[in-house]
PDB file of C-alpha atoms and ligand atoms in Angstrom:
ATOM      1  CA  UNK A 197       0.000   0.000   0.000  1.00 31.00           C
ATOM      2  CA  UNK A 198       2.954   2.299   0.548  1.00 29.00           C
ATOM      3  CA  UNK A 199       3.688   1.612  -3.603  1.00 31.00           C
ATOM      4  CA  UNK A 200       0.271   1.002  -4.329  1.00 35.00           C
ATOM      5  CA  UNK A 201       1.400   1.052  -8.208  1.00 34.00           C
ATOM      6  CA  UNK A 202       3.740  -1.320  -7.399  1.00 33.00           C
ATOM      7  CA  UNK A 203       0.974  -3.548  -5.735  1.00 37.00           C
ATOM      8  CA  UNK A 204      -1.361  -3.467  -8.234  1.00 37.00           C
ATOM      9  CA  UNK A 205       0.774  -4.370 -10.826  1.00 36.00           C
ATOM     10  CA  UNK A 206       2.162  -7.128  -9.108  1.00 36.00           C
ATOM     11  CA  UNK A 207      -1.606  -8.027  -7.972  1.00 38.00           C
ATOM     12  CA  UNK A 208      -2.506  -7.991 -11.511  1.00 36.00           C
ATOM     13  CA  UNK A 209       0.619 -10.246 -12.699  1.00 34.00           C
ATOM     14  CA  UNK A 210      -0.490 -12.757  -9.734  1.00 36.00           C
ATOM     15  CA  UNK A 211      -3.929 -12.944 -10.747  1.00 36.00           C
ATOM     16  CA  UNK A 212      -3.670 -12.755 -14.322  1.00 33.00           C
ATOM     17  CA  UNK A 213      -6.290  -9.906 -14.661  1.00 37.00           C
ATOM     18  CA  UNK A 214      -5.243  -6.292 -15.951  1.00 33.00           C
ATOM     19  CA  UNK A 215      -5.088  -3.895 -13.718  1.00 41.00           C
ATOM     20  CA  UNK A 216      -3.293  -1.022 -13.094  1.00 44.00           C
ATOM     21  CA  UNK A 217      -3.708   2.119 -10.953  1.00 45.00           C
ATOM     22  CA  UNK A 218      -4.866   4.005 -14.115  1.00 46.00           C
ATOM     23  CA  UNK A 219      -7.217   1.362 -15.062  1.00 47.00           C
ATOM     24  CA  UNK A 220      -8.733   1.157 -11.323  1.00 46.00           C
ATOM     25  CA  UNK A 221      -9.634   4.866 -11.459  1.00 47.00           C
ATOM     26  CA  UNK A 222     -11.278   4.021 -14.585  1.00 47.00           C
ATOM     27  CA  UNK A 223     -13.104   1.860 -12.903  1.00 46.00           C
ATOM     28  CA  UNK A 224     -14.060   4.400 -10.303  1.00 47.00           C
ATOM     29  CA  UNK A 225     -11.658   2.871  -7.656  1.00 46.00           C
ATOM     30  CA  UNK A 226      -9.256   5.121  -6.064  1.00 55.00           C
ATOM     31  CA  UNK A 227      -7.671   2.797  -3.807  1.00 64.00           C
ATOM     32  CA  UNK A 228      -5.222   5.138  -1.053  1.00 84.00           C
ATOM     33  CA  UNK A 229      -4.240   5.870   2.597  1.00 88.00           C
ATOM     34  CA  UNK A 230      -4.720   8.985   4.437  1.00 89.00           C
ATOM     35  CA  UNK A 231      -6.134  10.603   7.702  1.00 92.00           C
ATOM     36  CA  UNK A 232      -9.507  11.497   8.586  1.00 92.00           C
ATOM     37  CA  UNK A 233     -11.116  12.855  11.356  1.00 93.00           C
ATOM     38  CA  UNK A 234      -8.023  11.900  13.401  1.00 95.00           C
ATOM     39  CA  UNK A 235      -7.702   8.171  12.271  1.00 96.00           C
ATOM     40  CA  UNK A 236      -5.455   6.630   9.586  1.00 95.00           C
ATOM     41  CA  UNK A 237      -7.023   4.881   6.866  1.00 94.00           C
ATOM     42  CA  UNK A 238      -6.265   3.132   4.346  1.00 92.00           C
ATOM     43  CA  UNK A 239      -7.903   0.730   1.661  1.00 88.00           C
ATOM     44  CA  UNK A 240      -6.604  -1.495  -1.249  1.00 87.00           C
ATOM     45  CA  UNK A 241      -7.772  -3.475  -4.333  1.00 87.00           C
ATOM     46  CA  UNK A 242      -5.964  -5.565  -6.940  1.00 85.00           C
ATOM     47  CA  UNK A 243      -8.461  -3.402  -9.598  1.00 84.00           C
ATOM     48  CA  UNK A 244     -11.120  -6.034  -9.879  1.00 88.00           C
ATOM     49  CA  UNK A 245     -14.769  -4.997 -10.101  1.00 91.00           C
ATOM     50  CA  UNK A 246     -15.793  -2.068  -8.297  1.00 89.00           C
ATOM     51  CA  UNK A 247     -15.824  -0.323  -4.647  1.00 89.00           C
ATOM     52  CA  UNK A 248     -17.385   2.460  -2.937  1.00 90.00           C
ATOM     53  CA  UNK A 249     -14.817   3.443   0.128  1.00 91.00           C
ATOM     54  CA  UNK A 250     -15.970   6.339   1.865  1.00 93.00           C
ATOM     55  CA  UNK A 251     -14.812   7.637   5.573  1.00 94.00           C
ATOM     56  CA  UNK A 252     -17.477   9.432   7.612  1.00 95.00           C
ATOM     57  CA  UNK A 253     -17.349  11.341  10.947  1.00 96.00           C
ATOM     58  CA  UNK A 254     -14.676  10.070  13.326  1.00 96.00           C
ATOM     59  CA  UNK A 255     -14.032   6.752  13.487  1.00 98.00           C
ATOM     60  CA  UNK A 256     -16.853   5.611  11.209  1.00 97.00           C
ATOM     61  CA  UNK A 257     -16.168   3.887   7.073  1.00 97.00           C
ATOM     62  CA  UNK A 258     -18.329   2.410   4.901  1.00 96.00           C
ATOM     63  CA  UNK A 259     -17.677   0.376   1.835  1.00 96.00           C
ATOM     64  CA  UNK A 260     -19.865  -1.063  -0.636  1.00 96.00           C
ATOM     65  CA  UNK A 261     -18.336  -3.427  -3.466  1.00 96.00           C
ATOM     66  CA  UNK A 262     -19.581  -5.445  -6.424  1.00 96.00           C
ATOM     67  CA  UNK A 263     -17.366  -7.982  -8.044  1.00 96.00           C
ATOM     68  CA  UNK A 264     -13.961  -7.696  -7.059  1.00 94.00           C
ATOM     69  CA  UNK A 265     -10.975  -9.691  -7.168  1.00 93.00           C
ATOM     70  CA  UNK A 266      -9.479  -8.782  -3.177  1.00 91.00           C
ATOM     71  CA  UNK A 267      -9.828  -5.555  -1.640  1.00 92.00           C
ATOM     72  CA  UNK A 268      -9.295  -4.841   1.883  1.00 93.00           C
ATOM     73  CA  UNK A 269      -9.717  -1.291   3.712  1.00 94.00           C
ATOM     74  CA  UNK A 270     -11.093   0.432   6.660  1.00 96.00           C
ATOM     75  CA  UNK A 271      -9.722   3.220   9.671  1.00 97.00           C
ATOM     76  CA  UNK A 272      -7.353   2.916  12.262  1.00 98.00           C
ATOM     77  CA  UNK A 273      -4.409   4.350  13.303  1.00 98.00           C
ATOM     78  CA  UNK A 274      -0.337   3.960  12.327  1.00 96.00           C
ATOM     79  CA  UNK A 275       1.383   3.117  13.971  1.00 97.00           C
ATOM     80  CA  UNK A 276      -1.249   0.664  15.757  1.00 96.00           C
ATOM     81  CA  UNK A 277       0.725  -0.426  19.280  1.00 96.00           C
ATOM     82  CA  UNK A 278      -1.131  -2.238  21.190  1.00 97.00           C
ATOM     83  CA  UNK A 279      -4.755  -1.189  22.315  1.00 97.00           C
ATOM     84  CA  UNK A 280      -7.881  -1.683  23.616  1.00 98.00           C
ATOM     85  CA  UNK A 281     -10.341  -1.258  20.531  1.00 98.00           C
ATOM     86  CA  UNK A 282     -13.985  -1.383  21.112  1.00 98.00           C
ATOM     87  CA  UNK A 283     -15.664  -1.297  17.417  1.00 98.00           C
ATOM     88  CA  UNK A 284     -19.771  -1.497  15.755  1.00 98.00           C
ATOM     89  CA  UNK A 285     -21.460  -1.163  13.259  1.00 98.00           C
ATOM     90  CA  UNK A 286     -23.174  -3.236  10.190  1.00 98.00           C
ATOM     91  CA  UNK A 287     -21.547  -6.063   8.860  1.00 98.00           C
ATOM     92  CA  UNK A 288     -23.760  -8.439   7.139  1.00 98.00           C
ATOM     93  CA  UNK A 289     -21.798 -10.933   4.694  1.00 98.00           C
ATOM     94  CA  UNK A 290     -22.039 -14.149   5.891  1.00 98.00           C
ATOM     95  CA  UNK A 291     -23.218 -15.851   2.545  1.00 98.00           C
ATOM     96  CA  UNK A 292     -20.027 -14.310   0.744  1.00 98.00           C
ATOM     97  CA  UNK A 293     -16.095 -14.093   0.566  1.00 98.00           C
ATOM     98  CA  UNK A 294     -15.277 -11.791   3.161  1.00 98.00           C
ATOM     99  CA  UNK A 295     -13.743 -10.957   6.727  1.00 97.00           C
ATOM    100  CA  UNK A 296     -14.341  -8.662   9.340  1.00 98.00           C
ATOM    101  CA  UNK A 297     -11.449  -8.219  10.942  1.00 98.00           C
ATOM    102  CA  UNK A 298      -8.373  -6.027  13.223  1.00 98.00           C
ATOM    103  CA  UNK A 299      -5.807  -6.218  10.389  1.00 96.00           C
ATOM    104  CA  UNK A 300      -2.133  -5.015  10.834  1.00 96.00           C
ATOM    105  CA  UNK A 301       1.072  -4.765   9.798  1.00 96.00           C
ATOM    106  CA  UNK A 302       5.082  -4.966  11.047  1.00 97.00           C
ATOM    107  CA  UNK A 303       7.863  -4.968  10.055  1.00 97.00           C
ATOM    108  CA  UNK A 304      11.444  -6.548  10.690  1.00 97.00           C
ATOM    109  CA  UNK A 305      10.274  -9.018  10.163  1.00 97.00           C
ATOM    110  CA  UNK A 306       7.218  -8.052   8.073  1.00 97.00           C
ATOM    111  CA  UNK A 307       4.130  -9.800   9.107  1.00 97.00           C
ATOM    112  CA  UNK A 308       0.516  -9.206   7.781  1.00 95.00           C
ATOM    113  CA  UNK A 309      -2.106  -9.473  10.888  1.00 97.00           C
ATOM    114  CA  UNK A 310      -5.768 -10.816  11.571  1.00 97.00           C
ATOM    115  CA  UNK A 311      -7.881 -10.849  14.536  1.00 98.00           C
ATOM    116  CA  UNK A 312     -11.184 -11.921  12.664  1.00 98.00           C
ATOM    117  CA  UNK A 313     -14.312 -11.407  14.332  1.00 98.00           C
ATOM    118  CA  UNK A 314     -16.676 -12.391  11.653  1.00 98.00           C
ATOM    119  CA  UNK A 315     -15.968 -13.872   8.595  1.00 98.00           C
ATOM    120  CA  UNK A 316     -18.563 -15.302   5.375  1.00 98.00           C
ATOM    121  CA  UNK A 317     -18.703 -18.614   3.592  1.00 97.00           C
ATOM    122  CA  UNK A 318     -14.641 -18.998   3.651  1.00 96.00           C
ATOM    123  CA  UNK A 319     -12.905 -19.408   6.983  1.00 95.00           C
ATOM    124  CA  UNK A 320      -9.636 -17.620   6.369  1.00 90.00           C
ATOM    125  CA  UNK A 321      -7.849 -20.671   8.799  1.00 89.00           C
ATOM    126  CA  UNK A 322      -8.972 -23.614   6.368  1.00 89.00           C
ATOM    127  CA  UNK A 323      -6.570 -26.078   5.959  1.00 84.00           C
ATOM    128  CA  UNK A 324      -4.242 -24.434   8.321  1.00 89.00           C
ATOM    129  CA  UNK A 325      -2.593 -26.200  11.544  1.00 88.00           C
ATOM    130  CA  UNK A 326      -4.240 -24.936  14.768  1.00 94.00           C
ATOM    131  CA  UNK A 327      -1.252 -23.760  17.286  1.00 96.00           C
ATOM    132  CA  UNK A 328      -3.731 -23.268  20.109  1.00 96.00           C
ATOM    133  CA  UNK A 329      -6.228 -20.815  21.280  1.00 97.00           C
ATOM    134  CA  UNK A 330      -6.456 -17.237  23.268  1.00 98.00           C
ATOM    135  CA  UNK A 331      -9.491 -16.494  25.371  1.00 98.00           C
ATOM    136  CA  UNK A 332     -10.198 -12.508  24.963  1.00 98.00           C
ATOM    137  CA  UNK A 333     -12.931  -9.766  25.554  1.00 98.00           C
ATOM    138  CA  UNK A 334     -15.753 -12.415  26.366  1.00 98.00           C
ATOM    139  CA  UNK A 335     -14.204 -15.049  23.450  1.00 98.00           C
ATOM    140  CA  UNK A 336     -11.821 -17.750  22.393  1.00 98.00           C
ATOM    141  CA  UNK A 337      -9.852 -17.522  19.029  1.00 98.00           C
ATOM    142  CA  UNK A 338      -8.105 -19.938  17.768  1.00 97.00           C
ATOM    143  CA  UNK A 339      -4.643 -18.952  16.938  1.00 98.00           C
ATOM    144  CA  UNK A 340      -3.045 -19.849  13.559  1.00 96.00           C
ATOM    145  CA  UNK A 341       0.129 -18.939  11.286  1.00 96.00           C
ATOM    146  CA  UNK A 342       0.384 -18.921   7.253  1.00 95.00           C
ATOM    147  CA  UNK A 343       3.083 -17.760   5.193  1.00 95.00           C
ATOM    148  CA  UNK A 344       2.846 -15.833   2.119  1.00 94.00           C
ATOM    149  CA  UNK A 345       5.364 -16.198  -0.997  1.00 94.00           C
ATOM    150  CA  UNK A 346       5.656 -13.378  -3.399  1.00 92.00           C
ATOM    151  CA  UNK A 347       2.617 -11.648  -2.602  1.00 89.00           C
ATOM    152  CA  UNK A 348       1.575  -7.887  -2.716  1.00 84.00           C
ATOM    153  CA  UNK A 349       2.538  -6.497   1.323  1.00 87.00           C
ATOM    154  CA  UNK A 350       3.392  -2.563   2.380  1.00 89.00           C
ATOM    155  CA  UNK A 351       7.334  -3.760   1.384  1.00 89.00           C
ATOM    156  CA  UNK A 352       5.656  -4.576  -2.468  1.00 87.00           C
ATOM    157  CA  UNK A 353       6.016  -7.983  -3.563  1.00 90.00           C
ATOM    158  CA  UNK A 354       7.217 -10.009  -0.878  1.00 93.00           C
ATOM    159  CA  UNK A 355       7.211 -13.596   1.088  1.00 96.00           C
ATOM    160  CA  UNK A 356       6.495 -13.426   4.781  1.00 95.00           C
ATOM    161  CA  UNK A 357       4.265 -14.660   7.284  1.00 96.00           C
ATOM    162  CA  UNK A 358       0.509 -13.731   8.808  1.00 95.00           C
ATOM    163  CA  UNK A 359      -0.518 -14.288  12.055  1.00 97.00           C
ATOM    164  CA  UNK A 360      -3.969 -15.528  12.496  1.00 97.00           C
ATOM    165  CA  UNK A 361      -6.916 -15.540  15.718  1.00 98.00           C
ATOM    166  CA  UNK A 362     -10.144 -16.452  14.701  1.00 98.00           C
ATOM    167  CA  UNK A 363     -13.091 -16.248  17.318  1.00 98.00           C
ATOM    168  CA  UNK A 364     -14.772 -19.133  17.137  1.00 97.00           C
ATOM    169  CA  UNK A 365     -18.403 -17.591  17.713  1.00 98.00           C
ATOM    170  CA  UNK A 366     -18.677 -14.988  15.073  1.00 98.00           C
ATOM    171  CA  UNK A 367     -19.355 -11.211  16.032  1.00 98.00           C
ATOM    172  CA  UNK A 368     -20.239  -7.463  14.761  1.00 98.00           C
ATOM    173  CA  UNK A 369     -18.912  -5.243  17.221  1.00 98.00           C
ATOM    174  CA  UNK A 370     -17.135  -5.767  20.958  1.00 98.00           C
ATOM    175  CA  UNK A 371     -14.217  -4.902  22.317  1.00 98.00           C
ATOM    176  CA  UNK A 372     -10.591  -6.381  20.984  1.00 98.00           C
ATOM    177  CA  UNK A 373      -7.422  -6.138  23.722  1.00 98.00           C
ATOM    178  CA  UNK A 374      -4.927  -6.472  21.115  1.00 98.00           C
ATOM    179  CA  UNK A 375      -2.013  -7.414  23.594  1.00 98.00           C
ATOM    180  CA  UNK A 376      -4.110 -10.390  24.689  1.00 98.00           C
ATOM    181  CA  UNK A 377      -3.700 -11.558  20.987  1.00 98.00           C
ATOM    182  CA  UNK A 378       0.003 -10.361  20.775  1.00 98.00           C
ATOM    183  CA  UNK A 379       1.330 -12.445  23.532  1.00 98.00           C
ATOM    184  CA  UNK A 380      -0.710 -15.794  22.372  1.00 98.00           C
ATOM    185  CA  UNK A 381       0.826 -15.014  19.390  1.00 98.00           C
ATOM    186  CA  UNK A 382       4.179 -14.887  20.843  1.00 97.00           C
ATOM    187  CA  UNK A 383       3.542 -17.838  22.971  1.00 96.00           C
ATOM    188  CA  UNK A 384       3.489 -19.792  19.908  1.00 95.00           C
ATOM    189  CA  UNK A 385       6.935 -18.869  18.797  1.00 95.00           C
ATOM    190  CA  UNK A 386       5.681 -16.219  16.373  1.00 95.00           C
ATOM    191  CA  UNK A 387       7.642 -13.109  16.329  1.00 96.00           C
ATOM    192  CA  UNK A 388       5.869  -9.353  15.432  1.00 98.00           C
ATOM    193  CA  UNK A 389       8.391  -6.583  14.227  1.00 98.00           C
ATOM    194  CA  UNK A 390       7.852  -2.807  14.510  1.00 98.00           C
ATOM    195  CA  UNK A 391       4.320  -1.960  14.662  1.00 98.00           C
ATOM    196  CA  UNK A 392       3.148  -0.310  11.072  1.00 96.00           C
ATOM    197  CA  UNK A 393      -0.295   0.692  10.793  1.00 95.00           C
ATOM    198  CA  UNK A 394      -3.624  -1.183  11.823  1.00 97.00           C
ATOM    199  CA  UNK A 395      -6.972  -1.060  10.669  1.00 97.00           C
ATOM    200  CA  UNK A 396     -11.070  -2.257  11.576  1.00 98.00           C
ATOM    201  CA  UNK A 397     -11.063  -4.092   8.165  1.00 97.00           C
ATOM    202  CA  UNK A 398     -13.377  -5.621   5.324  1.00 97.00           C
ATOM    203  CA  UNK A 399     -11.853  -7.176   3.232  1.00 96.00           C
ATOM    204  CA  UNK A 400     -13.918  -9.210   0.381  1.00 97.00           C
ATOM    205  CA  UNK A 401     -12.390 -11.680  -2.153  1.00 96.00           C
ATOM    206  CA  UNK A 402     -14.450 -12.723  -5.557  1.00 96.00           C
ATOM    207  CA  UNK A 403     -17.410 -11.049  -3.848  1.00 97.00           C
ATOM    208  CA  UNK A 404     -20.209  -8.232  -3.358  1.00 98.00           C
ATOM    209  CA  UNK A 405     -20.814  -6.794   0.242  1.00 98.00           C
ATOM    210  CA  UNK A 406     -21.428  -3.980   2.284  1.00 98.00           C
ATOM    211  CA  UNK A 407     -20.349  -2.979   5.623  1.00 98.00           C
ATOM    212  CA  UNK A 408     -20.690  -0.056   7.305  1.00 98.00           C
ATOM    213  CA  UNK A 409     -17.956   0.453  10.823  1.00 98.00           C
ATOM    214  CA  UNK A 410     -17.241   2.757  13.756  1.00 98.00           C
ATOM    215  CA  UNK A 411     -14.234   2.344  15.751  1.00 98.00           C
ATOM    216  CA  UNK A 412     -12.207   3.696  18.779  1.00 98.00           C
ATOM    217  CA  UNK A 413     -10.104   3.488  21.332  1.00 98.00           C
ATOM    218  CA  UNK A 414     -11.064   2.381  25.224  1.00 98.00           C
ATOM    219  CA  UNK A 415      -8.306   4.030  26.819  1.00 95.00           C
ATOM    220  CA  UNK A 416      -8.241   2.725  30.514  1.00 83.00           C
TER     221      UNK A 416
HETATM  222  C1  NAG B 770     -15.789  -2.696  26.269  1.00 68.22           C
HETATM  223  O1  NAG B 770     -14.997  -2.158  27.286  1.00 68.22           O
HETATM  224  C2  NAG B 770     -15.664  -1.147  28.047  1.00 68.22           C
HETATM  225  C3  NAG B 770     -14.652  -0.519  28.995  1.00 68.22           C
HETATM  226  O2  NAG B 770     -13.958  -1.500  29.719  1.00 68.22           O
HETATM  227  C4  NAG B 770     -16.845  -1.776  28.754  1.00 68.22           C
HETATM  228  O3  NAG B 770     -17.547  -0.780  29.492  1.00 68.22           O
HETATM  229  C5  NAG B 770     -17.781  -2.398  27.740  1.00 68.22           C
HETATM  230  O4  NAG B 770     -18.821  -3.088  28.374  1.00 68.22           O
HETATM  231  C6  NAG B 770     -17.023  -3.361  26.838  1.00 68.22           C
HETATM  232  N1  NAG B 770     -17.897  -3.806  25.774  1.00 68.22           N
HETATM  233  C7  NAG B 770     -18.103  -5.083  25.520  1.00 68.22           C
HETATM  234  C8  NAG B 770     -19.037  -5.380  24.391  1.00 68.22           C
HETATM  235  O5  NAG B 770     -17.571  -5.987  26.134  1.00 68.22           O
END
């Protein structure tokens, strides 16, 4: 996302499709990072099908998209240390591709992040090895690792790792203690870097959705 025209090009040679920065704002997509109303956001697409990203007041996104290959966006902050984040809103996509999660990123090493509190018909940790489970804000997660070779990342094309929980009972708004996730995580032998940014996500892949999300921060 930091060379987004980097990413999309090397989206578009992964996939096969043609896509290109030039071609997504054809296509009305203006993928991009930013600040608003005091939060970073920041949203992607390989330049399949179409999305509607638009920020409203404070810590509040919504997205509508039709058709697209993988896009993934929403607010936060960067960097995103650890927090308490308490998030709502309307999230309503059981029946397709997509995730509702608190996606980040480090580096040194660079990892890519999910805490997934909902997802649709695709559980993210199929086929993956379980390393064991983290009971947090009124849930358990399970707790799993993948590792991703030559894919798009905020470094551009890269290999590296992603860190999984997945709460078992799915859910559309709570509170997430990220440290709670961290140390599991680390537990487990797997290693975070320096904290780059970190976003309430939706992400949708070969799919149409809508979700509409308010975040913050529970500072205690
Ligand atoms: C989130 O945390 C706040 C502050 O600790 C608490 O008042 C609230 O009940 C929590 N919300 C949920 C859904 O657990």
């Amino acid at each position: 996302m930091v060379c987004l025209s980097y990413l999309l090009t090397a989206a578009a040679a992964a996939t096969g499709a043609v896509a290109s920065p030039l071609e997504a704002l054809k296509r009305g997509i203006k993928p991009g990072q930013g600040t608003d109303n005091g939060y970073f956001y920041s949203y992607w697409t390989d330049g399949a099908g179409s999305i509607d990203y638009t920020n409203l007041a404070g810590g509040s996104y919504k997205a509508t998209w039709k058709n697209v290959g993988n896009w993934v966006g929403g607010k936060g902050w960067n960097p995103g240390p650890p927090k308490k984040v308490t998030y709502s809103g309307k999230w309503d996509n059981y029946k397709v591709n997509s995730y509702l999660s608190l996606y980040g990123w480090t580096t040194n090493p660079l990892v890519e992040y999910y805490i997934v509190e909902a997802y649709g018909n695709y559980n993210p940790s199929s086929g993956t090895k379980k390393l064991g489970t983290v009971e947090s804000d009124g849930g358990v997660y399970d707790v799993y690792q993948t590792t991703r070779t030559n894919q798009p990342s905020i470094q551009g094309t890269s290999t590296f790792q992603q860190f999984w929980s997945v709460r078992q009972v799915k859910r559309v708004g709570g509170n997430i203690t990220t440290q709670n996730h961290f140390d599991a995580w680390k537990k487990t032998g797997l290693k975070l870097g320096t904290w780059n940014y970190m976003i309430m996500a939706t992400e949708g892949y070969q799919s149409s959705g809508s979700a509409e999300i308010t975040i913050g921060e529970i500072k205690e």
